Each structure stands twice: as structure tokens, then as C-alpha cells.
């Protein structure tokens, strides 16, 4: 079943499950049976019994939706404005075709990658996402355990619900660290000092979500009565335990998130330094000129600005501008091994996932994240073998046909 078909089927089943007409006939399972459409319990209710039942990472979405607090779910699932960028991140893959090369021994496929001296199982990494305890009580620690088991890069958010030291212990090595510039330079310096002491080798400054987000989907779909939220969020939704920022120095002059901030961090941070949220060749050039070690092409999973431009469309111009001088990573909308293969063909060094591992986390905790990684790593291996590529280096632009995205 192709993805469009299976997504359409999933949508149809969701519709059936919610339909009052079907409920009146004894529920979705009975209706499906009567109409010769009886499938697994998962297909009739959308809920997986075990992580192993998931055939694709998309299968986790409905299970997580049923288990996660509705307000937290709305926050995770949402985009901004009309959610068009969120959709664009997915839809772009339908317009990129694969050009498979044949007859290269598929037994030798190797998905491993070395990033700044550390070897990982695959180029798939776990994006920073804030407050992971809101999807499962073990939050970032469950993610770290799965990342460790699957030898996968984890990037921890400044807005995490667990401190970096604890995460690093579970991960068995220091995570990479995503930085949201705190209000003052003093607070920024204190945050970076803590991250350095924890041994994190790489930071990524997020620059695409600095003025807040207009998330209508979130506001429309979160519960109307928020009174129960005050237990965990005394100052309203969005507030809550933030172990990385709550003890930072207060006051001081407010810093702007601009290239001067990048320069200041560059001067003080001794490790590798990425910027996350670059989508144009002009900014890619500035990243190289300002001495950055890498770029993450990202639009925050369609959650920051309604650009209506997918990250995969932005990727080629960034890659062309950088000319291999620094690595270019990308995230946004990746749900299939073939999606990942396409980005690698367009010049990405590594590919991040956000919501898919949060679905796994919300559905089954560590075991769900583990299965999400297993599925994606397995799918990538399959497509590499069938496209005649034994190593990641062998994946080139010649393996894809794309529309003309010139700007
Ligand atoms: C619930 C949620 C929280 C996020 N929190 C952060 C964050 O704290 N810092 C950050 O740089 N990006 C954050 N992101 C964006 C992700 O790092 C990543 O860019 C995005 O999720 C990738 O798109 P995908 O979800 O379609 O895979 C968040 C995304 C989600 C869904």
C-alpha cells in the first residue's frame, strides 16, 4: 500500500471511529466487520497494542494521540497560521522521484556515519523538542535510553524538562545541545558554562522561532478548561519545570538574537557551533563567514513562520552556497526512509526527526522511540540497497529527479 493510500486509509478509519452513525451501529469494529473491512484491532481503533505492531512510524501517531494529554497533543501537532508549512514539509516528498541504480551488492549496505569524531548507526538524529515529559513521564530520559540503544544522536532542547547532566548519564555520552538565547548575555554565558561542564561537544543556536508563534490549531484544539493545568503550569500553559533555565541569572540587558550574538557565542564557546533554522543561501553564506561549524536547515517543523516553503526545497540552495565547507543538516516532515534518502541525495549530511519520535514516546515511552528508530533505520537501509548505494557517500544528486526550485 503506498503512503498516500495508507494515509488516506488512516484518515478514513479515523473518520469512521469518530462518526456518530458508526457508533450507532455498534462502533467502528462492528461496522468494519459488517462491511467486510475487518482488520486488526489497531486498524479499527488506531491504537497499537505493542511497538512491534507498528509497520511505519506514522502508525504511532494515533496511539500517541489517544494517550497524551490533549493540551500537550495540540501543542505537539500544531503548526502556525493555516498549518500550510507543516503540510508543505510533507508534501514536497511526492514531487521528488528516486533514480535507482541497479546491481550493486546490497549485502554491503552500511548506514553508519561519523559526526565530529563519533560514530552513529545512521544519519538520522533526534531533534531538540521542549518538555518531553509532557508526552511520557520519563521524557528526555526515555529518549536518551532509546538513542543509546540505537546508537543515535540526540539533541537536547534548552526547554527540556530534564537537566542535561541526567540526560547525558542515560545517553552514555554527552548529547548535543540546542540553545535558545536567554534574555541577557549573563544568562547565556551561565547556560553555556553548564552545557560545557556537562561535556556537550556541539551546540545549535535556534534562530527561527524568536518572536513567538501564531498557532491557531493549538488554540482551537486545546481543552477549553485549563484549570487542571495550573498544577504543573502555575503561570499558564507553556510555563512549567525548566531545569536548564529556571536558575539562570535574571535581569541584565536584553540581547538581540542577531549576528552579533552569533559572534559573541563563537568567541566564547570552544566546541562546535551550529545555527538551526537557516533556509536561504544568503544566510548560509553568512554562516560560513561567521565561522560556524554547521547549519541546520529547519523551519521548526512548520511551527514558527508560515513560509509555505518546505525545508527540503530550501536545502539545495543552502548546500550549493556552502560548497561542502561545513556540513548541512535538515529536519522537517521526515517520516520515511525514502524521505531521508532524498535529503541525503540533495546534499544533507544528516536528517532530523521531531514529531515521529514524540509519537513513539507518547505511545510507549522508550520502547516507542526505539521502534521509531528501528523502522526508519531499516527503511533507509532498504532504499539504499535498492538504489545501488552501499555507503552514505555514494548517495548523490543523480539519485533523485526534482522539480525546478530556482529562486
Ligand atoms: C513539540 C515540539 C517541540 C519543539 N521544541 C523545540 C525546541 O525546544 N527547540 C528547537 O530548536 N526546536 C524545537 N522543535 C522543532 C524541532 O527541533 C524540529 O525542527 C521539528 O520538530 C522537525 O519537524 P518534524 O516534527 O516534522 O519532524 C520542536 C518541535 C516540536 C514538534
CSV table of C-alpha atoms and ligand atoms in Angstrom, one decimal:
chain,number,residue,atom,x,y,z
A,1,UNK,CA,0.0,0.0,0.0
A,2,UNK,CA,1.6,3.3,-1.0
A,3,UNK,CA,1.9,6.1,1.6
A,4,UNK,CA,-0.9,8.2,0.1
A,5,UNK,CA,-3.2,5.2,0.1
A,6,UNK,CA,-2.3,4.3,3.7
A,7,UNK,CA,-2.6,7.9,4.9
A,8,UNK,CA,-6.0,8.1,3.1
A,9,UNK,CA,-7.0,4.8,4.7
A,10,UNK,CA,-5.9,6.1,8.1
A,11,UNK,CA,-7.9,9.3,7.7
A,12,UNK,CA,-10.9,7.3,6.6
A,13,UNK,CA,-10.6,5.0,9.6
A,14,UNK,CA,-10.3,8.0,11.9
A,15,UNK,CA,-13.4,9.4,10.4
A,16,UNK,CA,-15.2,6.1,10.9
A,17,UNK,CA,-14.1,5.8,14.5
A,18,UNK,CA,-15.4,9.3,15.2
A,19,UNK,CA,-18.7,9.0,13.3
A,20,UNK,CA,-21.9,9.1,15.3
A,21,UNK,CA,-23.5,7.0,12.6
A,22,UNK,CA,-20.9,4.2,13.1
A,23,UNK,CA,-21.2,4.5,16.8
A,24,UNK,CA,-25.0,3.9,16.5
A,25,UNK,CA,-24.2,0.8,14.6
A,26,UNK,CA,-22.2,-0.7,17.4
A,27,UNK,CA,-18.9,1.0,16.9
A,28,UNK,CA,-16.1,1.0,14.3
A,29,UNK,CA,-15.0,-2.6,14.8
A,30,UNK,CA,-18.5,-3.9,14.2
A,31,UNK,CA,-19.1,-1.6,11.3
A,32,UNK,CA,-15.8,-2.7,9.6
A,33,UNK,CA,-16.7,-6.3,10.1
A,34,UNK,CA,-20.2,-6.0,8.7
A,35,UNK,CA,-18.7,-4.2,5.6
A,36,UNK,CA,-16.0,-6.8,5.0
A,37,UNK,CA,-13.3,-4.4,6.1
A,38,UNK,CA,-12.4,-6.0,9.4
A,39,UNK,CA,-8.7,-5.5,10.1
A,40,UNK,CA,-6.5,-5.7,13.1
A,41,UNK,CA,-7.6,-4.1,16.4
A,42,UNK,CA,-5.1,-1.4,15.6
A,43,UNK,CA,-6.7,-0.5,12.3
A,44,UNK,CA,-10.2,-0.3,13.8
A,45,UNK,CA,-9.2,1.8,16.8
A,46,UNK,CA,-6.0,3.3,15.5
A,47,UNK,CA,-4.3,2.0,18.7
A,48,UNK,CA,-1.2,-0.2,18.6
A,49,UNK,CA,-1.0,-3.0,21.2
A,50,UNK,CA,2.8,-3.0,21.2
A,51,UNK,CA,5.5,-1.0,19.5
A,52,UNK,CA,6.3,-4.1,17.4
A,53,UNK,CA,2.9,-3.8,15.7
A,54,UNK,CA,3.9,-0.6,14.1
A,55,UNK,CA,4.8,-1.1,10.4
A,56,UNK,CA,5.6,2.6,9.8
A,57,UNK,CA,6.4,5.5,12.1
A,58,UNK,CA,3.1,7.0,11.1
A,59,UNK,CA,1.3,4.2,12.9
A,60,UNK,CA,2.4,5.7,16.2
A,61,UNK,CA,0.6,8.9,15.7
A,62,UNK,CA,-2.9,7.8,16.6
A,63,UNK,CA,-1.8,5.7,19.6
A,64,UNK,CA,0.1,8.7,21.0
A,65,UNK,CA,-2.9,11.0,20.4
A,66,UNK,CA,-5.0,8.7,22.5
A,67,UNK,CA,-2.5,8.5,25.3
A,68,UNK,CA,-1.1,12.0,25.5
A,69,UNK,CA,-2.8,14.8,27.5
A,70,UNK,CA,-5.0,16.7,24.8
A,71,UNK,CA,-3.4,20.1,25.5
A,72,UNK,CA,0.1,18.7,25.1
A,73,UNK,CA,-1.0,16.8,22.0
A,74,UNK,CA,-2.4,20.0,20.4
A,75,UNK,CA,0.9,21.7,21.2
A,76,UNK,CA,2.9,19.0,19.5
A,77,UNK,CA,0.8,18.5,16.5
A,78,UNK,CA,0.3,22.2,15.7
A,79,UNK,CA,1.8,24.3,13.0
A,80,UNK,CA,1.1,28.1,12.6
A,81,UNK,CA,-1.5,30.2,10.8
A,82,UNK,CA,-3.1,27.7,8.4
A,83,UNK,CA,-0.6,24.9,9.0
A,84,UNK,CA,0.5,25.2,5.4
A,85,UNK,CA,4.2,25.0,6.1
A,86,UNK,CA,3.6,21.9,8.2
A,87,UNK,CA,1.9,20.3,5.2
A,88,UNK,CA,4.5,21.6,2.8
A,89,UNK,CA,7.2,19.8,4.7
A,90,UNK,CA,5.4,16.5,4.0
A,91,UNK,CA,4.0,17.1,0.5
A,92,UNK,CA,7.4,18.0,-1.1
A,93,UNK,CA,8.4,14.4,-1.0
A,94,UNK,CA,5.7,13.5,-3.5
A,95,UNK,CA,7.5,15.7,-6.0
A,96,UNK,CA,10.9,14.2,-5.7
A,97,UNK,CA,11.4,11.0,-7.6
A,98,UNK,CA,14.2,8.4,-7.0
A,99,UNK,CA,16.5,7.4,-9.8
A,100,UNK,CA,17.6,4.0,-8.6
A,101,UNK,CA,20.9,2.5,-9.8
A,102,UNK,CA,20.9,-1.3,-10.0
A,103,UNK,CA,23.2,-4.3,-9.5
A,104,UNK,CA,25.4,-3.1,-6.6
A,105,UNK,CA,25.8,-5.7,-4.0
A,106,UNK,CA,23.0,-4.8,-1.4
A,107,UNK,CA,24.5,-7.1,1.2
A,108,UNK,CA,27.2,-4.4,1.8
A,109,UNK,CA,24.9,-1.5,2.7
A,110,UNK,CA,26.3,0.5,5.6
A,111,UNK,CA,24.3,3.3,7.1
A,112,UNK,CA,26.8,4.3,9.7
A,113,UNK,CA,28.2,7.9,9.9
A,114,UNK,CA,30.9,9.7,11.8
A,115,UNK,CA,30.0,13.1,13.0
A,116,UNK,CA,32.8,15.1,14.6
A,117,UNK,CA,34.6,12.0,15.7
A,118,UNK,CA,31.7,10.0,17.0
A,119,UNK,CA,30.3,7.1,15.0
A,120,UNK,CA,26.5,6.7,14.8
A,121,UNK,CA,24.3,3.9,13.4
A,122,UNK,CA,22.7,6.2,10.8
A,123,UNK,CA,22.5,9.9,9.7
A,124,UNK,CA,19.0,10.1,11.4
A,125,UNK,CA,19.1,12.2,14.6
A,126,UNK,CA,16.6,13.2,17.2
A,127,UNK,CA,15.7,16.9,17.1
A,128,UNK,CA,15.6,19.0,20.2
A,129,UNK,CA,12.0,19.3,21.4
A,130,UNK,CA,11.0,21.0,24.6
A,131,UNK,CA,9.3,19.5,27.6
A,132,UNK,CA,9.4,15.8,26.6
A,133,UNK,CA,8.0,14.8,30.0
A,134,UNK,CA,4.7,16.2,28.7
A,135,UNK,CA,4.4,13.2,26.4
A,136,UNK,CA,5.6,10.5,28.8
A,137,UNK,CA,6.7,10.7,32.4
A,138,UNK,CA,10.2,9.6,31.6
A,139,UNK,CA,10.6,12.2,28.9
A,140,UNK,CA,14.1,13.0,27.9
A,141,UNK,CA,15.5,10.1,29.8
A,142,UNK,CA,13.4,7.6,27.8
A,143,UNK,CA,14.5,9.3,24.6
A,144,UNK,CA,18.1,9.1,25.8
A,145,UNK,CA,17.9,5.4,26.6
A,146,UNK,CA,16.4,4.6,23.1
A,147,UNK,CA,19.0,6.8,21.5
A,148,UNK,CA,21.7,4.9,23.3
A,149,UNK,CA,20.3,1.5,22.3
A,150,UNK,CA,20.0,2.6,18.7
A,151,UNK,CA,23.4,4.5,18.7
A,152,UNK,CA,21.6,7.7,17.6
A,153,UNK,CA,22.5,11.3,18.0
A,154,UNK,CA,20.2,13.1,20.5
A,155,UNK,CA,20.0,16.9,20.6
A,156,UNK,CA,18.6,18.3,23.9
A,157,UNK,CA,16.5,21.4,24.0
A,158,UNK,CA,17.0,24.4,26.3
A,159,UNK,CA,13.3,24.0,27.1
A,160,UNK,CA,13.9,20.4,28.3
A,161,UNK,CA,12.0,19.0,31.3
A,162,UNK,CA,15.2,17.2,32.5
A,163,UNK,CA,18.6,18.6,33.2
A,164,UNK,CA,21.5,17.9,30.7
A,165,UNK,CA,23.6,16.1,33.3
A,166,UNK,CA,21.0,13.4,33.9
A,167,UNK,CA,20.3,13.0,30.1
A,168,UNK,CA,24.0,12.6,29.4
A,169,UNK,CA,24.2,9.9,32.1
A,170,UNK,CA,21.4,7.9,30.5
A,171,UNK,CA,22.7,8.5,27.0
A,172,UNK,CA,26.1,7.2,27.9
A,173,UNK,CA,27.8,10.2,26.2
A,174,UNK,CA,27.1,13.9,26.1
A,175,UNK,CA,24.2,15.0,24.0
A,176,UNK,CA,24.4,17.8,21.5
A,177,UNK,CA,22.7,20.9,23.0
A,178,UNK,CA,20.2,23.3,21.4
A,179,UNK,CA,20.3,26.9,22.6
A,180,UNK,CA,17.5,29.3,22.8
A,181,UNK,CA,19.3,32.6,23.6
A,182,UNK,CA,18.2,33.6,27.1
A,183,UNK,CA,17.3,37.2,27.8
A,184,UNK,CA,20.7,38.5,28.9
A,185,UNK,CA,24.3,37.8,27.9
A,186,UNK,CA,25.0,36.9,31.6
A,187,UNK,CA,22.2,34.2,31.5
A,188,UNK,CA,23.5,33.0,28.1
A,189,UNK,CA,27.1,32.7,29.5
A,190,UNK,CA,25.8,30.8,32.5
A,191,UNK,CA,23.8,28.4,30.4
A,192,UNK,CA,26.8,27.7,28.1
A,193,UNK,CA,29.1,27.2,31.1
A,194,UNK,CA,26.7,24.5,32.4
A,195,UNK,CA,26.5,22.8,29.0
A,196,UNK,CA,30.3,22.9,28.6
A,197,UNK,CA,30.7,21.4,32.1
A,198,UNK,CA,28.3,18.6,31.1
A,199,UNK,CA,30.7,17.8,28.2
A,200,UNK,CA,28.3,18.6,25.3
A,201,UNK,CA,30.6,18.8,22.2
A,202,UNK,CA,28.2,20.7,19.9
A,203,UNK,CA,25.6,23.5,20.4
A,204,UNK,CA,22.9,24.6,17.9
A,205,UNK,CA,21.5,28.1,18.3
A,206,UNK,CA,17.9,28.2,17.2
A,207,UNK,CA,17.1,31.3,15.2
A,208,UNK,CA,13.8,30.6,13.5
A,209,UNK,CA,11.4,30.9,16.5
A,210,UNK,CA,12.4,34.1,18.3
A,211,UNK,CA,9.2,36.1,18.3
A,212,UNK,CA,6.7,33.5,19.4
A,213,UNK,CA,4.2,31.6,17.2
A,214,UNK,CA,0.7,32.1,16.0
A,215,UNK,CA,-0.6,28.6,16.5
A,216,UNK,CA,-4.3,28.7,15.8
A,217,UNK,CA,-4.6,24.9,15.6
A,218,UNK,CA,-3.2,24.7,19.2
A,219,UNK,CA,-5.5,27.5,20.5
A,220,UNK,CA,-8.6,26.0,18.8
A,221,UNK,CA,-8.0,22.3,19.8
A,222,UNK,CA,-6.5,22.5,23.3
A,223,UNK,CA,-9.0,22.0,26.1
A,224,UNK,CA,-11.2,25.0,26.8
A,225,UNK,CA,-11.0,24.5,30.6
A,226,UNK,CA,-7.4,25.0,31.6
A,227,UNK,CA,-8.0,25.0,35.3
A,228,UNK,CA,-6.4,21.5,35.8
A,229,UNK,CA,-3.2,22.7,34.1
A,230,UNK,CA,-2.2,25.0,36.9
A,231,UNK,CA,-0.9,22.1,39.0
A,232,UNK,CA,2.0,21.7,36.6
A,233,UNK,CA,1.9,25.1,34.9
A,234,UNK,CA,1.4,27.7,37.6
A,235,UNK,CA,1.8,30.6,35.2
A,236,UNK,CA,-0.3,29.1,32.5
A,237,UNK,CA,0.4,26.7,29.6
A,238,UNK,CA,3.9,26.8,28.4
A,239,UNK,CA,5.3,27.6,31.8
A,240,UNK,CA,6.5,24.7,34.0
A,241,UNK,CA,9.6,23.0,35.2
A,242,UNK,CA,12.5,24.2,33.1
A,243,UNK,CA,15.6,22.8,34.8
A,244,UNK,CA,18.0,24.4,32.3
A,245,UNK,CA,16.7,27.9,32.6
A,246,UNK,CA,15.0,28.4,35.9
A,247,UNK,CA,18.1,29.2,37.9
A,248,UNK,CA,19.8,31.4,35.3
A,249,UNK,CA,20.8,35.0,36.3
A,250,UNK,CA,17.8,37.4,36.0
A,251,UNK,CA,17.9,41.0,34.7
A,252,UNK,CA,20.7,42.4,32.7
A,253,UNK,CA,20.5,44.0,29.3
A,254,UNK,CA,18.2,42.1,26.8
A,255,UNK,CA,20.2,40.6,24.0
A,256,UNK,CA,19.0,40.6,20.4
A,257,UNK,CA,19.2,37.4,18.5
A,258,UNK,CA,21.3,38.6,15.6
A,259,UNK,CA,24.7,38.0,14.0
A,260,UNK,CA,26.4,39.9,16.9
A,261,UNK,CA,25.1,37.3,19.2
A,262,UNK,CA,26.4,34.6,16.9
A,263,UNK,CA,29.9,36.3,17.0
A,264,UNK,CA,29.8,36.5,20.8
A,265,UNK,CA,28.9,32.9,21.2
A,266,UNK,CA,31.5,32.0,18.6
A,267,UNK,CA,34.2,33.8,20.7
A,268,UNK,CA,33.3,32.1,23.9
A,269,UNK,CA,32.1,28.6,23.0
A,270,UNK,CA,35.1,26.3,22.5
A,271,UNK,CA,33.1,23.4,21.0
A,272,UNK,CA,31.4,23.1,17.6
A,273,UNK,CA,28.7,25.6,16.8
A,274,UNK,CA,25.7,25.2,14.5
A,275,UNK,CA,22.8,27.5,13.7
A,276,UNK,CA,19.4,25.9,13.5
A,277,UNK,CA,16.7,27.4,11.3
A,278,UNK,CA,18.6,28.6,8.2
A,279,UNK,CA,16.5,28.5,5.0
A,280,UNK,CA,18.3,30.7,2.4
A,281,UNK,CA,21.6,30.9,0.5
A,282,UNK,CA,22.1,34.4,1.8
A,283,UNK,CA,22.1,33.3,5.4
A,284,UNK,CA,24.1,30.1,4.6
A,285,UNK,CA,26.8,32.4,3.2
A,286,UNK,CA,26.8,34.4,6.5
A,287,UNK,CA,27.0,31.2,8.5
A,288,UNK,CA,30.3,30.4,6.7
A,289,UNK,CA,31.6,33.9,7.0
A,290,UNK,CA,30.8,34.0,10.8
A,291,UNK,CA,32.8,30.8,11.3
A,292,UNK,CA,30.1,28.4,12.1
A,293,UNK,CA,30.8,24.6,12.1
A,294,UNK,CA,27.5,23.6,10.6
A,295,UNK,CA,24.0,24.6,9.5
A,296,UNK,CA,20.6,23.0,10.3
A,297,UNK,CA,18.1,23.8,7.6
A,298,UNK,CA,14.9,23.9,9.5
A,299,UNK,CA,11.6,25.8,9.8
A,300,UNK,CA,10.9,24.4,13.3
A,301,UNK,CA,8.7,21.7,11.9
A,302,UNK,CA,6.3,24.3,10.3
A,303,UNK,CA,5.8,25.7,13.8
A,304,UNK,CA,7.4,29.2,13.6
A,305,UNK,CA,6.6,31.2,10.5
A,306,UNK,CA,4.1,30.3,7.7
A,307,UNK,CA,6.7,30.4,4.9
A,308,UNK,CA,4.9,27.7,2.9
A,309,UNK,CA,8.3,26.6,1.8
A,310,UNK,CA,9.4,23.1,2.9
A,311,UNK,CA,12.9,22.6,4.3
A,312,UNK,CA,13.7,20.1,1.5
A,313,UNK,CA,13.0,22.9,-1.1
A,314,UNK,CA,15.4,25.2,0.9
A,315,UNK,CA,18.1,22.6,1.2
A,316,UNK,CA,19.6,22.7,-2.3
A,317,UNK,CA,20.3,26.4,-2.3
A,318,UNK,CA,22.0,26.2,1.1
A,319,UNK,CA,24.0,23.2,0.0
A,320,UNK,CA,25.1,24.9,-3.2
A,321,UNK,CA,26.1,28.1,-1.3
A,322,UNK,CA,28.1,26.2,1.3
A,323,UNK,CA,30.0,24.1,-1.2
A,324,UNK,CA,31.0,21.4,1.3
A,325,UNK,CA,32.9,23.8,3.6
A,326,UNK,CA,30.6,23.0,6.5
A,327,UNK,CA,28.0,20.2,6.9
A,328,UNK,CA,24.3,20.9,6.3
A,329,UNK,CA,21.7,19.0,8.3
A,330,UNK,CA,18.0,19.2,7.7
A,331,UNK,CA,14.8,18.5,9.6
A,332,UNK,CA,11.0,18.9,9.0
A,333,UNK,CA,8.5,16.3,7.8
A,334,UNK,CA,10.7,13.2,7.5
A,335,UNK,CA,8.6,10.1,8.1
A,336,UNK,CA,10.1,7.5,5.7
A,337,UNK,CA,13.5,6.0,4.8
A,338,UNK,CA,12.9,7.3,1.2
A,339,UNK,CA,12.4,10.8,2.6
A,340,UNK,CA,15.7,10.6,4.3
A,341,UNK,CA,17.4,9.2,1.3
A,342,UNK,CA,16.1,12.1,-0.8
A,343,UNK,CA,17.6,14.7,1.5
A,344,UNK,CA,20.9,12.9,1.6
A,345,UNK,CA,20.8,12.9,-2.2
A,346,UNK,CA,20.2,16.7,-2.2
A,347,UNK,CA,23.3,17.2,-0.1
A,348,UNK,CA,22.3,16.8,3.6
A,349,UNK,CA,24.8,15.2,5.9
A,350,UNK,CA,22.3,14.2,8.5
A,351,UNK,CA,18.5,14.3,8.8
A,352,UNK,CA,16.5,15.1,12.0
A,353,UNK,CA,13.1,13.9,13.1
A,354,UNK,CA,10.9,15.6,15.7
A,355,UNK,CA,7.2,14.5,15.9
A,356,UNK,CA,7.8,10.8,14.9
A,357,UNK,CA,9.9,10.1,18.0
A,358,UNK,CA,7.5,12.1,20.1
A,359,UNK,CA,4.7,9.9,18.8
A,360,UNK,CA,6.8,6.9,19.8
A,361,UNK,CA,7.5,8.4,23.2
A,362,UNK,CA,3.8,9.3,23.8
A,363,UNK,CA,2.6,5.9,22.7
A,364,UNK,CA,5.1,3.6,24.5
A,365,UNK,CA,7.9,5.6,26.1
A,366,UNK,CA,11.4,4.4,25.5
A,367,UNK,CA,10.2,1.3,23.6
A,368,UNK,CA,8.2,3.5,21.2
A,369,UNK,CA,11.2,5.8,20.4
A,370,UNK,CA,13.3,2.7,20.0
A,371,UNK,CA,10.9,1.2,17.4
A,372,UNK,CA,10.6,4.5,15.5
A,373,UNK,CA,14.4,4.5,15.1
A,374,UNK,CA,14.4,0.8,14.2
A,375,UNK,CA,11.8,1.4,11.5
A,376,UNK,CA,13.5,4.5,10.0
A,377,UNK,CA,17.0,3.0,10.1
A,378,UNK,CA,15.6,-0.2,8.5
A,379,UNK,CA,13.7,1.7,5.7
A,380,UNK,CA,16.8,3.7,4.9
A,381,UNK,CA,18.8,0.6,4.6
A,382,UNK,CA,16.2,-0.9,2.2
A,383,UNK,CA,16.2,2.1,-0.1
A,384,UNK,CA,20.0,2.4,-0.1
A,385,UNK,CA,20.2,-1.2,-1.2
A,386,UNK,CA,17.6,-0.9,-3.9
A,387,UNK,CA,19.2,2.3,-5.2
A,388,UNK,CA,22.6,0.8,-5.6
A,389,UNK,CA,24.3,2.8,-2.7
A,390,UNK,CA,26.4,0.9,-0.2
A,391,UNK,CA,27.6,3.9,1.8
A,392,UNK,CA,26.1,7.3,2.5
A,393,UNK,CA,28.8,9.0,0.5
A,394,UNK,CA,27.6,7.1,-2.6
A,395,UNK,CA,24.2,8.9,-2.4
A,396,UNK,CA,24.4,11.8,-4.9
A,397,UNK,CA,22.0,14.2,-6.6
A,398,UNK,CA,22.0,11.8,-9.5
A,399,UNK,CA,19.8,9.5,-7.4
A,400,UNK,CA,16.8,12.0,-7.5
A,401,UNK,CA,14.8,13.9,-10.0
A,402,UNK,CA,13.4,17.2,-8.7
A,403,UNK,CA,11.1,20.0,-9.9
A,404,UNK,CA,12.8,23.3,-10.7
A,405,UNK,CA,13.0,25.1,-7.3
A,406,UNK,CA,15.1,28.1,-8.5
A,407,UNK,CA,14.6,31.3,-6.6
B,1,LIG,C1,6.6,19.6,20.4
B,1,LIG,C2,7.8,20.2,19.7
B,1,LIG,C3,8.7,21.0,20.5
B,1,LIG,C4,9.8,21.5,19.9
B,1,LIG,N1,10.7,22.2,20.6
B,1,LIG,C5,11.9,22.7,20.1
B,1,LIG,C6,12.9,23.3,20.9
B,1,LIG,O1,12.7,23.4,22.1
B,1,LIG,N2,13.9,23.8,20.2
B,1,LIG,C7,14.1,23.8,18.8
B,1,LIG,O2,15.1,24.2,18.3
B,1,LIG,N3,13.2,23.1,18.1
B,1,LIG,C8,12.1,22.6,18.7
B,1,LIG,N4,11.2,22.0,17.9
B,1,LIG,C9,11.4,21.8,16.4
B,1,LIG,C10,12.2,20.5,16.2
B,1,LIG,O3,13.5,20.6,16.7
B,1,LIG,C11,12.3,20.2,14.7
B,1,LIG,O4,12.8,21.3,14.0
B,1,LIG,C12,11.0,19.8,14.1
B,1,LIG,O5,10.2,19.1,15.0
B,1,LIG,C13,11.2,18.9,12.9
B,1,LIG,O6,10.0,18.6,12.2
B,1,LIG,P1,9.1,17.3,12.4
B,1,LIG,O7,8.4,17.4,13.7
B,1,LIG,O8,8.1,17.4,11.2
B,1,LIG,O9,10.0,16.1,12.3
B,1,LIG,C14,10.0,21.4,18.5
B,1,LIG,C15,9.1,20.6,17.7
B,1,LIG,C16,8.0,20.1,18.3
B,1,LIG,C17,7.1,19.2,17.5
